[in-house]
Short mmCIF file of C-alpha atoms in Angstrom, two decimals:
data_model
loop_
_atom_site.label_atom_id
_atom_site.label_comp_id
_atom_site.label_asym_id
_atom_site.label_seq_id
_atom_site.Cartn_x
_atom_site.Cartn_y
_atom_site.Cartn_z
CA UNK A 1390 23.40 -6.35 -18.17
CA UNK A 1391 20.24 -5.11 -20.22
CA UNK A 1392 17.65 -2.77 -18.90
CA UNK A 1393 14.33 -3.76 -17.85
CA UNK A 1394 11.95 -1.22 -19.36
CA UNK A 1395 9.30 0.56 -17.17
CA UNK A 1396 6.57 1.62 -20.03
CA UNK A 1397 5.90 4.96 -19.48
CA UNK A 1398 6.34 7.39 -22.43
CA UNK A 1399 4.36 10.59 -20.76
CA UNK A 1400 5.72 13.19 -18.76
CA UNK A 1401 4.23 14.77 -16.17
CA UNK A 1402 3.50 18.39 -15.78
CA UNK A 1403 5.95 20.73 -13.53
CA UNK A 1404 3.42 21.32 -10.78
CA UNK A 1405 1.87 19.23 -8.19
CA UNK A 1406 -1.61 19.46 -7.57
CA UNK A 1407 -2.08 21.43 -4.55
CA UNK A 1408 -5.12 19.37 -2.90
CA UNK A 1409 -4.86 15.28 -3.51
CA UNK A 1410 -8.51 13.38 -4.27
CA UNK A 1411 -11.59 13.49 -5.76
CA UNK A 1412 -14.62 12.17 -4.08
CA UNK A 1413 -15.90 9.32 -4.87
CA UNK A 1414 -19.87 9.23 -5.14
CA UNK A 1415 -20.86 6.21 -3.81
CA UNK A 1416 -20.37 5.11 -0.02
CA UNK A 1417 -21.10 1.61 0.95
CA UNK A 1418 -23.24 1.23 3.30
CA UNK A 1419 -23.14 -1.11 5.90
CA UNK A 1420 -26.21 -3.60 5.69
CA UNK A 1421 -25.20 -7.30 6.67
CA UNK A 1422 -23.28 -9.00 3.79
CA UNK A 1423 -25.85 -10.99 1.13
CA UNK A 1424 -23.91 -13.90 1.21
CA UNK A 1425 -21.19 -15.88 2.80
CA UNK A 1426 -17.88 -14.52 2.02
CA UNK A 1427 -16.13 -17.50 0.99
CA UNK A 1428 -18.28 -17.62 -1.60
CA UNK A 1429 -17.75 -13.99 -3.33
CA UNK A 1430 -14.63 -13.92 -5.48
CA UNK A 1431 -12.59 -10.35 -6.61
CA UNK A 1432 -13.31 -9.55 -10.03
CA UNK A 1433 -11.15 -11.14 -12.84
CA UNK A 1434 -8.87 -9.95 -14.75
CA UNK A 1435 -7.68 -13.14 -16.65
CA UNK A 1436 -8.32 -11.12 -19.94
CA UNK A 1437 -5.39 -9.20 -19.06
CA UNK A 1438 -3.06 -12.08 -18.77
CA UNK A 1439 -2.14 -12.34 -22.93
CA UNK A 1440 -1.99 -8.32 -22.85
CA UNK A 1441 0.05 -9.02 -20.16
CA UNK A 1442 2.45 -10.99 -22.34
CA UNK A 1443 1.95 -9.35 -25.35
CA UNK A 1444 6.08 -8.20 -25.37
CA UNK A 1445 7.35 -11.49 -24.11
CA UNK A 1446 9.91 -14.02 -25.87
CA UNK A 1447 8.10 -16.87 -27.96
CA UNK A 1448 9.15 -19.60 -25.70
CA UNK A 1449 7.62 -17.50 -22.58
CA UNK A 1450 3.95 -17.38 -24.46
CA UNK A 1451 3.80 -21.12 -25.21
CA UNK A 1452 4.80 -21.50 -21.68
CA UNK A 1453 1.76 -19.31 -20.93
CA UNK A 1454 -0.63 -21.32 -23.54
CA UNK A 1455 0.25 -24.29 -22.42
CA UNK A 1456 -0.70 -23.02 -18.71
CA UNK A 1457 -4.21 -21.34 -19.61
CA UNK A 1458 -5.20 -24.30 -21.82
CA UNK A 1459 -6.63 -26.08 -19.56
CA UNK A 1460 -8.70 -23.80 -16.98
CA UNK A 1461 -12.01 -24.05 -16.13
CA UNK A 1462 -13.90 -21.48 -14.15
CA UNK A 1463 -16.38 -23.46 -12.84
CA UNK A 1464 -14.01 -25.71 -10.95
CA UNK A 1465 -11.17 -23.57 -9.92
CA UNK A 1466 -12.75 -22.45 -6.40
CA UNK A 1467 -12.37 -26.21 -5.48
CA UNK A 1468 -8.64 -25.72 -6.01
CA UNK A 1469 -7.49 -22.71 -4.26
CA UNK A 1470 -4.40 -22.15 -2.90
CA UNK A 1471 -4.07 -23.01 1.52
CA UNK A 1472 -4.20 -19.86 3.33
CA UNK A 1473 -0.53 -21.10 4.80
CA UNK A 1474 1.13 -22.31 2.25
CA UNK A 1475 3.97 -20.77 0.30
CA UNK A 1476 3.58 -20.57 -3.22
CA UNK A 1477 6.85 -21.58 -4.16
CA UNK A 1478 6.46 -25.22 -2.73
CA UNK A 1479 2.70 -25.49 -3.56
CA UNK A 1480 3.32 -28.41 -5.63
CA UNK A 1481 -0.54 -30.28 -5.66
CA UNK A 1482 -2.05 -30.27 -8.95
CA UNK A 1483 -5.49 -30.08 -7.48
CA UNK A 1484 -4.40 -26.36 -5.27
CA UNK A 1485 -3.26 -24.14 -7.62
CA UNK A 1486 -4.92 -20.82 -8.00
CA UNK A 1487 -5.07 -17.76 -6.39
CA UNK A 1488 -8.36 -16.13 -5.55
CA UNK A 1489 -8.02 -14.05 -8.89
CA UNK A 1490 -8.59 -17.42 -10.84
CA UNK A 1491 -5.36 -17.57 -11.98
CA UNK A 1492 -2.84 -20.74 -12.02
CA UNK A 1493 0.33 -20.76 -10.51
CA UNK A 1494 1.45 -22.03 -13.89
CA UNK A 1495 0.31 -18.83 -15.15
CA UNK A 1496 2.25 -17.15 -12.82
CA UNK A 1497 5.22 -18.48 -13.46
CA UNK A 1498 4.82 -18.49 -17.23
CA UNK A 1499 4.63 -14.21 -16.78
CA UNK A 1500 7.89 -14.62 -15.01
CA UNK A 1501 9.21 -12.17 -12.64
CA UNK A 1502 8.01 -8.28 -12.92
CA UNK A 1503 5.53 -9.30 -15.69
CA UNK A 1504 3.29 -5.69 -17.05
CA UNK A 1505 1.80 -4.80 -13.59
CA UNK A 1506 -0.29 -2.10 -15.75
CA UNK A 1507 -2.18 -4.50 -17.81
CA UNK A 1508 -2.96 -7.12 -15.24
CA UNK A 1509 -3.92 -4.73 -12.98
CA UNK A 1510 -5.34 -2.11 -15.47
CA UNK A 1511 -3.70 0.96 -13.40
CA UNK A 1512 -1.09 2.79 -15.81
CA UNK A 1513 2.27 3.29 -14.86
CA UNK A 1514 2.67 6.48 -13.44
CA UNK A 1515 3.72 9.54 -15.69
CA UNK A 1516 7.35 10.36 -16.00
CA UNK A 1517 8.22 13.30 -13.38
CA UNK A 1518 11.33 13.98 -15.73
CA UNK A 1519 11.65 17.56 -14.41
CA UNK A 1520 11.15 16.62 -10.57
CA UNK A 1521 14.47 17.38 -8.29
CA UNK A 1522 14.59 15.72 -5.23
CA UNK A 1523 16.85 18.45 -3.51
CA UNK A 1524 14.01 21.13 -3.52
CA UNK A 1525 11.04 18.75 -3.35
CA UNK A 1526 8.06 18.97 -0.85
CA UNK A 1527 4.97 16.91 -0.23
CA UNK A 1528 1.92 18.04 -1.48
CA UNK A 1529 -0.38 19.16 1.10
CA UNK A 1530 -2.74 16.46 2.25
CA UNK A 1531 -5.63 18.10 4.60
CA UNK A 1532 -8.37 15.45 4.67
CA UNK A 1533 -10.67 17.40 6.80
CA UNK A 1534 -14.42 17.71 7.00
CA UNK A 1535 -17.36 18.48 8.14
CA UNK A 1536 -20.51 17.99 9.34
CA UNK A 1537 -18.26 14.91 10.77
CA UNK A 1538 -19.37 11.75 10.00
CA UNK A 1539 -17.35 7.98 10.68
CA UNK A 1540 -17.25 6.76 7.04
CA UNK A 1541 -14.47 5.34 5.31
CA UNK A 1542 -13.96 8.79 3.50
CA UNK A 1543 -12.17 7.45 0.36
CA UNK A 1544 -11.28 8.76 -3.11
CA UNK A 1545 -9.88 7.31 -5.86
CA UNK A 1546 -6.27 7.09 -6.04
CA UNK A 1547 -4.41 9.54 -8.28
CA UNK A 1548 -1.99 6.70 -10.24
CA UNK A 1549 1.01 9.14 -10.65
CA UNK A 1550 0.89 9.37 -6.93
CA UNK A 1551 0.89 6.47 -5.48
CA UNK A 1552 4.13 6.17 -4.09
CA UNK A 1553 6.11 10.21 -3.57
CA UNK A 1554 8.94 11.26 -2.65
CA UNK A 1555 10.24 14.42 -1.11
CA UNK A 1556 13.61 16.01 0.13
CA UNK A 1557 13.82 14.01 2.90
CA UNK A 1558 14.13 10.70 1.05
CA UNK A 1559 17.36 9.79 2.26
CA UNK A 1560 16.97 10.73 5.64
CA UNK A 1561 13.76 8.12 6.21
CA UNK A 1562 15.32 5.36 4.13
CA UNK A 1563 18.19 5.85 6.52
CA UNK A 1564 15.42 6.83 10.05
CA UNK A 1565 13.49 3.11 9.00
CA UNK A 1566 16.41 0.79 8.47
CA UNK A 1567 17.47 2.21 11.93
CA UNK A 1568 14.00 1.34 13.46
CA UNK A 1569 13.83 -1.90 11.99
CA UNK A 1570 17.70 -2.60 13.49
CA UNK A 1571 16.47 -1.43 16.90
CA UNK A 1572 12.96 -2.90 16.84
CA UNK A 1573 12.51 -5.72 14.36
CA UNK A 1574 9.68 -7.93 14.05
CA UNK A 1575 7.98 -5.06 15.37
CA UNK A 1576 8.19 -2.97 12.31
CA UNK A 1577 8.93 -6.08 9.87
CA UNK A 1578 7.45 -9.57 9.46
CA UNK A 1579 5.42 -12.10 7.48
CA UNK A 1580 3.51 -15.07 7.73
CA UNK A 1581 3.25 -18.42 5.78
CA UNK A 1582 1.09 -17.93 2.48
CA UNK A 1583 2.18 -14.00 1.92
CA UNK A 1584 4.78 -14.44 0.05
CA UNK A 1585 3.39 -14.58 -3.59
CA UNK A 1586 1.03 -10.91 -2.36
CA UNK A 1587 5.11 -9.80 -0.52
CA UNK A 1588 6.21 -10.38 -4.57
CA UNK A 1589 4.05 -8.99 -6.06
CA UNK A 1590 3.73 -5.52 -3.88
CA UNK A 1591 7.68 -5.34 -4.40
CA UNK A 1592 7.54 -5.49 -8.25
CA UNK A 1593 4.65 -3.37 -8.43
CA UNK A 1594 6.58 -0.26 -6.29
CA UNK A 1595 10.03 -0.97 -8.19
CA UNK A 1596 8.46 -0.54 -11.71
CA UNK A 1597 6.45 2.37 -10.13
CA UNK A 1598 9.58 3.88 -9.13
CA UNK A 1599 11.27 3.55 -12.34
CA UNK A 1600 8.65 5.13 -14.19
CA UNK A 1601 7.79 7.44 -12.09
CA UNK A 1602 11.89 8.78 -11.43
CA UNK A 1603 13.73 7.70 -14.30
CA UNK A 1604 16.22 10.10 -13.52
CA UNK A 1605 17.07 8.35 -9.77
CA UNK A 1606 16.11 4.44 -10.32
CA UNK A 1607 16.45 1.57 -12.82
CA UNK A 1608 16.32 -2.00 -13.01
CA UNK A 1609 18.22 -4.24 -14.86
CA UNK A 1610 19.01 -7.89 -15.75
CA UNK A 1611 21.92 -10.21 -16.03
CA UNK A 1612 22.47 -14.05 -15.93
CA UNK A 1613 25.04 -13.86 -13.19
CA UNK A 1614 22.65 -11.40 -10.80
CA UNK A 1615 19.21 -11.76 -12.03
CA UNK A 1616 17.26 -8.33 -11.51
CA UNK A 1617 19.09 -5.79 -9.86
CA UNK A 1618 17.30 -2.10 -8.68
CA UNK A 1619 19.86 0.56 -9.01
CA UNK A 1620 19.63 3.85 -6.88
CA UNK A 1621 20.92 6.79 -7.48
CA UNK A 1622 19.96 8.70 -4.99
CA UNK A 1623 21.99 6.08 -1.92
CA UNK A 1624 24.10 5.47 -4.71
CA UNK A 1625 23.06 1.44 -4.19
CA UNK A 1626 22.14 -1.41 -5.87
CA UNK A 1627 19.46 -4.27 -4.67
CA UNK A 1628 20.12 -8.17 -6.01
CA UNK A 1629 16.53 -8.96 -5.81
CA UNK A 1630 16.77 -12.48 -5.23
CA UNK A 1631 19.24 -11.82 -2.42
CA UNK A 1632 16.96 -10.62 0.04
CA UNK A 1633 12.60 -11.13 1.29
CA UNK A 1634 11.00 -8.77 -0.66
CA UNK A 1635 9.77 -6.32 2.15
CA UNK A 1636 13.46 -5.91 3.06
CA UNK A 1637 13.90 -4.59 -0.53
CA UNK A 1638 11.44 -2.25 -0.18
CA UNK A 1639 12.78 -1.09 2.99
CA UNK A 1640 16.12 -0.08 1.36
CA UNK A 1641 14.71 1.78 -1.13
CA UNK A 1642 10.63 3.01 0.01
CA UNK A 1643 9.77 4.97 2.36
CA UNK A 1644 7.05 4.07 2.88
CA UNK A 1645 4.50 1.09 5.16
CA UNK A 1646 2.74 -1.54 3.52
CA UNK A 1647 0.23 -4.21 5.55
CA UNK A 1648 -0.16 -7.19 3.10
CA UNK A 1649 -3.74 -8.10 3.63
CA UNK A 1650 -4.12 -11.86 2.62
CA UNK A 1651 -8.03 -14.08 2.00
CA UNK A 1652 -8.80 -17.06 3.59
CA UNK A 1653 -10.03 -19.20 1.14
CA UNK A 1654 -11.69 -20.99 4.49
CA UNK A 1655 -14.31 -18.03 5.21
CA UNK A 1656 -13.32 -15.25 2.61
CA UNK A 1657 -12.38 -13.19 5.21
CA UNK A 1658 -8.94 -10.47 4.67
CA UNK A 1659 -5.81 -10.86 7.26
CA UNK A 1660 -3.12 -9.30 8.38
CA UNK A 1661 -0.44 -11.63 6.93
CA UNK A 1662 2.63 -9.46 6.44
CA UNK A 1663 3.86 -5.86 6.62
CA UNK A 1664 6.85 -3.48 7.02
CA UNK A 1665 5.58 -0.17 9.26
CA UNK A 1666 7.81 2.14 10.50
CA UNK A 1667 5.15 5.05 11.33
CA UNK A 1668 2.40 3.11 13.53
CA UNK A 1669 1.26 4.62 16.66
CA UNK A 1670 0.51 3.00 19.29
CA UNK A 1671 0.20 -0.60 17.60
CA UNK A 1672 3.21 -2.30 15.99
CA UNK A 1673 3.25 -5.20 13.09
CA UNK A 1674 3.44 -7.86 16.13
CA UNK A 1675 0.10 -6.67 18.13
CA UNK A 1676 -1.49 -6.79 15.07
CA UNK A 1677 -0.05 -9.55 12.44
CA UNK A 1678 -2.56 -13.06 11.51
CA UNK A 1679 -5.09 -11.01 12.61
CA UNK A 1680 -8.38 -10.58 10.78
CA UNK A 1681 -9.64 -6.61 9.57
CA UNK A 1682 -12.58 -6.46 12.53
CA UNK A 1683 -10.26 -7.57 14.82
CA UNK A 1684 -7.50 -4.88 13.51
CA UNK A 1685 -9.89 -1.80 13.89
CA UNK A 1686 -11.41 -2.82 16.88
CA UNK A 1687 -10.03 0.02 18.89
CA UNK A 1688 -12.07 2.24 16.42
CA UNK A 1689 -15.34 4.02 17.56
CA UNK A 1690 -18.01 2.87 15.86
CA UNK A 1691 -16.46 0.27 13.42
CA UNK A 1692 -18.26 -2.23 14.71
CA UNK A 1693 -21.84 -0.58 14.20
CA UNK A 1694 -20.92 1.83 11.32
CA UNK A 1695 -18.25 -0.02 9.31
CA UNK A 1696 -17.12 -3.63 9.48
CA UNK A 1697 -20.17 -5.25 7.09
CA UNK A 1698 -19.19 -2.27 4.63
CA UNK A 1699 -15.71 -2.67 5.12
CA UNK A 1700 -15.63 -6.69 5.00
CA UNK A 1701 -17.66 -6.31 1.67
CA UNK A 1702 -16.09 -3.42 0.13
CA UNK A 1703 -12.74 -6.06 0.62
CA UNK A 1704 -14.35 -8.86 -1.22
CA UNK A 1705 -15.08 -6.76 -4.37
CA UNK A 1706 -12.40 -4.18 -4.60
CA UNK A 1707 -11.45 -4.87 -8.27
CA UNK A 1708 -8.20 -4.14 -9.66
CA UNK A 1709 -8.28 -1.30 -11.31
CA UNK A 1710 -10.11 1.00 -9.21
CA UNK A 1711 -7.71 1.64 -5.91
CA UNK A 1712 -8.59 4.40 -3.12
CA UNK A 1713 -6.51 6.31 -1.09
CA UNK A 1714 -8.08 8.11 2.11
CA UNK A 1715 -6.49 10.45 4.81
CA UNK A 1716 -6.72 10.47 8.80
CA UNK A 1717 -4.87 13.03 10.75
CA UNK A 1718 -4.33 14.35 14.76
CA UNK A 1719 -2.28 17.16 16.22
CA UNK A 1720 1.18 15.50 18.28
CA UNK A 1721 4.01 17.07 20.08
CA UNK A 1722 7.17 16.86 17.96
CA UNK A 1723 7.14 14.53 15.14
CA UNK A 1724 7.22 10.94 16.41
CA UNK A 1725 7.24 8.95 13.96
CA UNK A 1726 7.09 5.49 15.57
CA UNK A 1727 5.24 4.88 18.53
CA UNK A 1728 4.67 1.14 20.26
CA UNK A 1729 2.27 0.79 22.91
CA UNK A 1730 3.90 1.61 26.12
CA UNK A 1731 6.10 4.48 24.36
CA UNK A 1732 7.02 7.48 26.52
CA UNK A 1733 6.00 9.88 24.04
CA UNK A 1734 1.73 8.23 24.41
CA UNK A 1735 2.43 10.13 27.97
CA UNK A 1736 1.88 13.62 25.70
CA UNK A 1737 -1.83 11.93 25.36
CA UNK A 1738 -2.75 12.00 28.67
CA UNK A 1739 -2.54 15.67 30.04
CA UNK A 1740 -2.12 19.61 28.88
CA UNK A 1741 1.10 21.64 29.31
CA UNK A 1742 -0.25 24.99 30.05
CA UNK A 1743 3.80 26.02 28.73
CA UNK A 1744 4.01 23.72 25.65
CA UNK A 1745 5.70 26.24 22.77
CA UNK A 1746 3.45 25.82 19.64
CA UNK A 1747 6.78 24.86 17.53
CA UNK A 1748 6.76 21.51 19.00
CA UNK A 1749 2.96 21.00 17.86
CA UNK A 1750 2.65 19.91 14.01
CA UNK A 1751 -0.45 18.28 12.15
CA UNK A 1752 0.21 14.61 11.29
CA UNK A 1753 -1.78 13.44 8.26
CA UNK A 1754 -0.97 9.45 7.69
CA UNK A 1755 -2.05 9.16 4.12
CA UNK A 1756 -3.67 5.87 3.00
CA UNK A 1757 -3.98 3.65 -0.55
CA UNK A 1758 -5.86 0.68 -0.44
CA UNK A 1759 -5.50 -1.25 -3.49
CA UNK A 1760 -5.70 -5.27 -4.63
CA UNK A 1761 -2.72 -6.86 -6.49
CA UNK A 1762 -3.68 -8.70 -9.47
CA UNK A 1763 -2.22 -12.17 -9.10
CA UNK A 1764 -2.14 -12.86 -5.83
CA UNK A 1765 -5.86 -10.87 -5.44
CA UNK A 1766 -4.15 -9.53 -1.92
CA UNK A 1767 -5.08 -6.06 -0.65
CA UNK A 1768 -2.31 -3.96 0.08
CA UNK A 1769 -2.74 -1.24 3.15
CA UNK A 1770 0.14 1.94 2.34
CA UNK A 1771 0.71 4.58 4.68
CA UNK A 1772 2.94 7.27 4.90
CA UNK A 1773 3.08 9.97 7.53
CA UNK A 1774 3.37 13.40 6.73
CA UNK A 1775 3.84 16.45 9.69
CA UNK A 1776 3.56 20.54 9.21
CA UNK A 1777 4.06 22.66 12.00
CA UNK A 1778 0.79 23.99 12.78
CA UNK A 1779 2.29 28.03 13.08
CA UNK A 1780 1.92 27.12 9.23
CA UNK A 1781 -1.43 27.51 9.90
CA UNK A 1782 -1.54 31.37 10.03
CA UNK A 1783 -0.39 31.69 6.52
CA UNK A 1784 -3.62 29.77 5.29
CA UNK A 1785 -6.83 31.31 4.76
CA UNK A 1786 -9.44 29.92 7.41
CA UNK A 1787 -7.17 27.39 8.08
CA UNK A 1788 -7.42 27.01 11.94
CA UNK A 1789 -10.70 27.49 12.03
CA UNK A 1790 -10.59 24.45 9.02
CA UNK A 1791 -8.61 22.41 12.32
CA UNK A 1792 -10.66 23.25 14.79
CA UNK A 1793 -13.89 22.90 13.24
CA UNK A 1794 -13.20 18.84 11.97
CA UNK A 1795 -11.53 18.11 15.07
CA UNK A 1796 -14.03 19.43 17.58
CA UNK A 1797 -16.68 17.55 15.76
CA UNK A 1798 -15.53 13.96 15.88
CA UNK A 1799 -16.55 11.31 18.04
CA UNK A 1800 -14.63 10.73 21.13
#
């Protein structure tokens, strides 16, 4: 059994930054879209694809020149994957790319976890070589603001962070696999035609992880097993080929993804697959084959503020430049999962004039948007983060901070 190397020679320094994000300067605006959708393509990255390879056995690069040989841009939107179809048993020579413009001959010349950091062009993460997970917090996201305004509010993701963990790690690997038991296709499903984006998101956060925590993960490769993720932190091992791959990230992430898939038929994003634990008051099921619009709909203003800016902003995110973004409320205990109809939505409706404030806490679901470079998916990630809000008192102007944003939004 060899072991598959994650890349990363850095380490990263001792201390977190205390306040994630830097704004981004330009905010798209939401004017109708210039063209039809169907028609507007991500950026390419098919440069990348020999970088890509550049460590590879001989016999795995002639499988990839043999594959690249014969493309030609100008034709390849005629031969596009079907929105349903599965990857694996696509087997028409005349539908065979993704909407990145690359073959699934390609694809399968790069083999399985291919250099995520060159196709994609977002380094692996640092190595957090002095990080211990039995004293670790998470660093504290506040994404308030004011004068309020409904925008998409995004900055560009810190790569090191992208997926973090904390001392509670084992306790939500353990909280998730016990919602998914209880709940299932309510916190875990996929449609037909997600499974090369499901792949893809799967090898992206496992070589993320390994870079990122050498100390607690690895990944390795035999003939008998194929690629196997060790962790040493449930003391574990995942056969990767043993299980879908949003199962294998929920035995080792805790975290939600939404696998956000295009219809080559109007260029339009959907809801295709996804594994969330920390949803309230919508589950995977309400919401899965369902287009973005029709996702946000319960969202003031989307409509009139955001969906031509979001829609477009969708059909151009490139690669190499993912966002994350921030969206908080104040709740009553910590629930984590919440399905319309849950008891706890009954905290919503009225005041307790008696309520203790240790049972209030400030619940900041953190966001990444960013598009996988093969498949050309988006990928939604959340993660949901509480503080007690007697916290509160030990930060300068930080109530009034709360009160201000929240007393200024639309309602």
């Amino acid at each position: 059994m060899s072991p598959v190397p994650a890349q990363s020679q850095h380490q990263s320094p001792s201390k977190s930054p205390t306040e994630p994000g830097t704004p981004e300067k330009k905010v798209p605006s939401n004017n109708p879209a210039p063209a039809e959708y169907k028609d507007i393509f991500p950026p390419w990255r098919r440069d990348a694809l020999w970088s890509a390879a550049r460590s590879s056995p001989l016999a795995q690069k002639d499988q990839l020149h043999a594959a690249t040989d014969g493309f030609v841009d100008t034709l390849f939107r005629h031969g596009l994957i079907p929105f349903t179809t599965d990857y694996r048993t696509c087997t028409s020579p005349a539908l065979t790319y993704t909407p990145m413009g690359i073959s699934l001959s390609e694809i399968a010349a790069l083999g399985d976890f291919p250099n995520y950091a060159e196709l994609s062009g977002v380094p692996l993460p640092k190595a957090y070589s002095n990080f211990n997970i039995e004293t670790a917090l998470p660093r504290p996201y506040r994404p308030f603001r004011w004068a309020y305004h409904q925008t998409m509010s995004l900055t560009k993701l810190e790569a090191d962070w992208w997926l973090e963990l904390e001392k509670s790690y084992v306790k939500r690997v353990t909280e998730r696999k016990a919602l998914f038991a209880k709940n299932g296709k309510q916190v875990l499903d996929y449609l037909p035609g997600s499974e090369l984006g499901c792949k893809e998101l799967m090898e992206m956060a496992l070589q993320f992880l390994c870079a990122r925590y050498p100390q607690y993960f690895s990944l390795t490769y035999s003939t008998e097993k194929g690629h196997v993720f060790h962790n040493r932190l449930l003391q574990n091992e995942t056969v990767i080929r043993d299980m879908h791959p949003l199962h294998v990230i929920l035995e080792n992430v805790p975290e939600d993804f939404a696998v956000m898939v295009r219809n080559p038929e109007d260029g339009y994003y959907y809801f295709r697959a996804g594994l969330l634990c920390s949803s309230l008051g919508w589950t995977v099921a309400t919401k899965l084959g369902l287009q973005l619009k029709e996702i946000h709909k319960p969202i003031p203003d989307y409509k009139e503020k955001m969906e031509f800016s979001m829609d477009r902003y969708f059909a151009k995110l490139p690669t190499d430049r993912p966002i994350q973004r921030g969206s908080w409320g104040l709740e009553v205990d910590q629930p984590l999962f919440m399905p319309p109809g849950d008891p706890h939505e009954a905290y919503r409706d009225h005041q307790e004039a008696d309520l203790d404030l240790s049972r209030i806490h400030l619940r900041v679901d953190w966001q990444t948007l960013r598009r996988l470079p093969l498949s050309g998916c988006i990928i939604f990630n959340f993660k949901a983060l509480f503080t007690p809000v007697e916290e509160f008192r030990e930060i300068v102007n930080g109530a009034s901070v709360m009160v201000r944003s929240s007393t200024g939004g639309v309602r």
